[in-house]
């Protein structure tokens, strides 16, 4: 499954500035309780975990469950400390994994 991820965050910030990061991924988040066209339950397919690392250090993580709506959207804040890469990873059922990277440039 190819999933499209959208990440909104500033490309640059001043050292010490708090920046908002918004991440959305296109995913059905199928709970496994809904019947399909044949009347049988549609197999569960959910994203289980989201993590964000900033220059290799985890700054945010979330456990997701079947009650989360399709296309989960997460917003959080972090403090800009150094110029580096933020890595966003979603992992879920059936071996689902998606990683996106964004660079944050920090001015002194």
PDB file of C-alpha atoms in Angstrom:
ATOM      1  CA  UNK A   1       0.000   0.000   0.000  1.00  0.00           C
ATOM      2  CA  UNK A   2       1.349   3.385  -0.980  1.00  0.00           C
ATOM      3  CA  UNK A   3       0.341   6.060   1.468  1.00  0.00           C
ATOM      4  CA  UNK A   4       0.602   9.759   0.908  1.00  0.00           C
ATOM      5  CA  UNK A   5       1.876  11.794   3.854  1.00  0.00           C
ATOM      6  CA  UNK A   6       1.556  15.545   4.272  1.00  0.00           C
ATOM      7  CA  UNK A   7       3.805  17.376   6.703  1.00  0.00           C
ATOM      8  CA  UNK A   8       3.518  21.062   7.484  1.00  0.00           C
ATOM      9  CA  UNK A   9       6.285  22.733   9.455  1.00  0.00           C
ATOM     10  CA  UNK A  10       8.448  25.796   9.005  1.00  0.00           C
ATOM     11  CA  UNK A  11      11.592  25.331   6.901  1.00  0.00           C
ATOM     12  CA  UNK A  12      13.538  27.564   9.263  1.00  0.00           C
ATOM     13  CA  UNK A  13      13.372  28.884  12.811  1.00  0.00           C
ATOM     14  CA  UNK A  14      15.466  30.775  15.325  1.00  0.00           C
ATOM     15  CA  UNK A  15      17.372  28.798  17.947  1.00  0.00           C
ATOM     16  CA  UNK A  16      15.086  28.140  20.905  1.00  0.00           C
ATOM     17  CA  UNK A  17      11.900  28.911  18.970  1.00  0.00           C
ATOM     18  CA  UNK A  18       8.916  26.600  19.459  1.00  0.00           C
ATOM     19  CA  UNK A  19       7.665  25.277  16.113  1.00  0.00           C
ATOM     20  CA  UNK A  20       4.390  23.561  15.329  1.00  0.00           C
ATOM     21  CA  UNK A  21       4.517  20.392  13.243  1.00  0.00           C
ATOM     22  CA  UNK A  22       1.416  18.938  11.614  1.00  0.00           C
ATOM     23  CA  UNK A  23       1.449  15.468  10.047  1.00  0.00           C
ATOM     24  CA  UNK A  24      -1.319  13.734   8.137  1.00  0.00           C
ATOM     25  CA  UNK A  25      -1.201  10.398   6.360  1.00  0.00           C
ATOM     26  CA  UNK A  26      -3.739   8.941   3.942  1.00  0.00           C
ATOM     27  CA  UNK A  27      -4.731   5.585   5.441  1.00  0.00           C
ATOM     28  CA  UNK A  28      -8.142   3.838   5.754  1.00  0.00           C
ATOM     29  CA  UNK A  29      -7.681   2.869   9.450  1.00  0.00           C
ATOM     30  CA  UNK A  30     -10.004  -0.101   8.962  1.00  0.00           C
ATOM     31  CA  UNK A  31     -11.197  -1.200  12.419  1.00  0.00           C
ATOM     32  CA  UNK A  32     -12.030  -4.786  11.481  1.00  0.00           C
ATOM     33  CA  UNK A  33     -15.606  -4.391  12.758  1.00  0.00           C
ATOM     34  CA  UNK A  34     -17.219  -3.012   9.598  1.00  0.00           C
ATOM     35  CA  UNK A  35     -18.878  -5.505   7.219  1.00  0.00           C
ATOM     36  CA  UNK A  36     -17.765  -5.494   3.598  1.00  0.00           C
ATOM     37  CA  UNK A  37     -19.925  -5.887   0.489  1.00  0.00           C
ATOM     38  CA  UNK A  38     -20.019  -9.657   1.063  1.00  0.00           C
ATOM     39  CA  UNK A  39     -21.227  -9.250   4.660  1.00  0.00           C
ATOM     40  CA  UNK A  40     -17.959 -10.475   6.166  1.00  0.00           C
ATOM     41  CA  UNK A  41     -15.919  -8.157   8.379  1.00  0.00           C
ATOM     42  CA  UNK A  42     -13.286  -6.154   6.504  1.00  0.00           C
ATOM     43  CA  UNK A  43      -9.872  -7.208   7.910  1.00  0.00           C
ATOM     44  CA  UNK A  44      -8.356  -4.831  10.448  1.00  0.00           C
ATOM     45  CA  UNK A  45      -5.757  -2.494   8.976  1.00  0.00           C
ATOM     46  CA  UNK A  46      -4.652   0.325  11.280  1.00  0.00           C
ATOM     47  CA  UNK A  47      -1.547   2.368  11.900  1.00  0.00           C
ATOM     48  CA  UNK A  48      -0.246   1.331  15.317  1.00  0.00           C
ATOM     49  CA  UNK A  49       2.520   3.811  16.018  1.00  0.00           C
ATOM     50  CA  UNK A  50       3.800   7.189  14.920  1.00  0.00           C
ATOM     51  CA  UNK A  51       7.193   8.587  15.878  1.00  0.00           C
ATOM     52  CA  UNK A  52       9.080  11.757  15.073  1.00  0.00           C
ATOM     53  CA  UNK A  53      12.804  12.123  15.631  1.00  0.00           C
ATOM     54  CA  UNK A  54      14.736  15.373  15.403  1.00  0.00           C
ATOM     55  CA  UNK A  55      18.394  14.937  14.553  1.00  0.00           C
ATOM     56  CA  UNK A  56      18.135  11.314  15.765  1.00  0.00           C
ATOM     57  CA  UNK A  57      16.378  12.039  19.079  1.00  0.00           C
ATOM     58  CA  UNK A  58      12.711  11.130  19.546  1.00  0.00           C
ATOM     59  CA  UNK A  59      10.647  14.272  20.155  1.00  0.00           C
ATOM     60  CA  UNK A  60       7.132  12.852  19.773  1.00  0.00           C
ATOM     61  CA  UNK A  61       5.435   9.444  19.644  1.00  0.00           C
ATOM     62  CA  UNK A  62       1.846   8.242  19.617  1.00  0.00           C
ATOM     63  CA  UNK A  63       0.128   4.862  19.862  1.00  0.00           C
ATOM     64  CA  UNK A  64      -2.869   4.700  17.536  1.00  0.00           C
ATOM     65  CA  UNK A  65      -5.883   2.396  17.924  1.00  0.00           C
ATOM     66  CA  UNK A  66      -8.789   1.180  15.749  1.00  0.00           C
ATOM     67  CA  UNK A  67     -11.045   4.001  17.008  1.00  0.00           C
ATOM     68  CA  UNK A  68      -8.832   6.601  15.297  1.00  0.00           C
ATOM     69  CA  UNK A  69     -10.452   8.027  12.168  1.00  0.00           C
ATOM     70  CA  UNK A  70      -9.148   7.421   8.673  1.00  0.00           C
ATOM     71  CA  UNK A  71      -6.283   9.646   7.546  1.00  0.00           C
ATOM     72  CA  UNK A  72      -4.920  10.292  11.050  1.00  0.00           C
ATOM     73  CA  UNK A  73      -3.789  13.871  11.673  1.00  0.00           C
ATOM     74  CA  UNK A  74      -1.343  14.701  14.446  1.00  0.00           C
ATOM     75  CA  UNK A  75      -0.095  18.107  15.577  1.00  0.00           C
ATOM     76  CA  UNK A  76       2.639  18.735  18.104  1.00  0.00           C
ATOM     77  CA  UNK A  77       5.352  21.214  19.020  1.00  0.00           C
ATOM     78  CA  UNK A  78       9.097  20.991  19.409  1.00  0.00           C
ATOM     79  CA  UNK A  79      11.881  23.432  20.184  1.00  0.00           C
ATOM     80  CA  UNK A  80      14.277  24.296  17.345  1.00  0.00           C
ATOM     81  CA  UNK A  81      17.782  23.646  18.621  1.00  0.00           C
ATOM     82  CA  UNK A  82      20.074  22.821  15.693  1.00  0.00           C
ATOM     83  CA  UNK A  83      19.793  22.515  11.948  1.00  0.00           C
ATOM     84  CA  UNK A  84      18.786  18.937  11.317  1.00  0.00           C
ATOM     85  CA  UNK A  85      16.430  16.400   9.868  1.00  0.00           C
ATOM     86  CA  UNK A  86      13.063  15.486  11.316  1.00  0.00           C
ATOM     87  CA  UNK A  87      12.082  11.925  10.476  1.00  0.00           C
ATOM     88  CA  UNK A  88       8.422  10.933  10.632  1.00  0.00           C
ATOM     89  CA  UNK A  89       7.566   7.220  10.752  1.00  0.00           C
ATOM     90  CA  UNK A  90       4.198   5.500  10.725  1.00  0.00           C
ATOM     91  CA  UNK A  91       3.981   1.722  11.356  1.00  0.00           C
ATOM     92  CA  UNK A  92       0.914  -0.468  11.224  1.00  0.00           C
ATOM     93  CA  UNK A  93      -0.770  -3.759  10.461  1.00  0.00           C
ATOM     94  CA  UNK A  94       0.263  -5.970   7.562  1.00  0.00           C
ATOM     95  CA  UNK A  95       3.837  -4.653   7.591  1.00  0.00           C
ATOM     96  CA  UNK A  96       2.763  -1.100   6.822  1.00  0.00           C
ATOM     97  CA  UNK A  97       5.589   1.421   7.202  1.00  0.00           C
ATOM     98  CA  UNK A  98       6.017   4.923   5.849  1.00  0.00           C
ATOM     99  CA  UNK A  99       8.831   7.364   6.544  1.00  0.00           C
ATOM    100  CA  UNK A 100       9.137  10.999   5.506  1.00  0.00           C
ATOM    101  CA  UNK A 101      11.942  13.452   6.222  1.00  0.00           C
ATOM    102  CA  UNK A 102      12.027  17.246   6.455  1.00  0.00           C
ATOM    103  CA  UNK A 103      14.921  19.553   7.199  1.00  0.00           C
ATOM    104  CA  UNK A 104      14.673  22.340   9.758  1.00  0.00           C
ATOM    105  CA  UNK A 105      17.265  25.091   9.373  1.00  0.00           C
ATOM    106  CA  UNK A 106      18.011  26.876  12.636  1.00  0.00           C
ATOM    107  CA  UNK A 107      19.484  30.383  12.719  1.00  0.00           C
ATOM    108  CA  UNK A 108      21.391  31.500  15.823  1.00  0.00           C
TER     109      UNK A 108
END
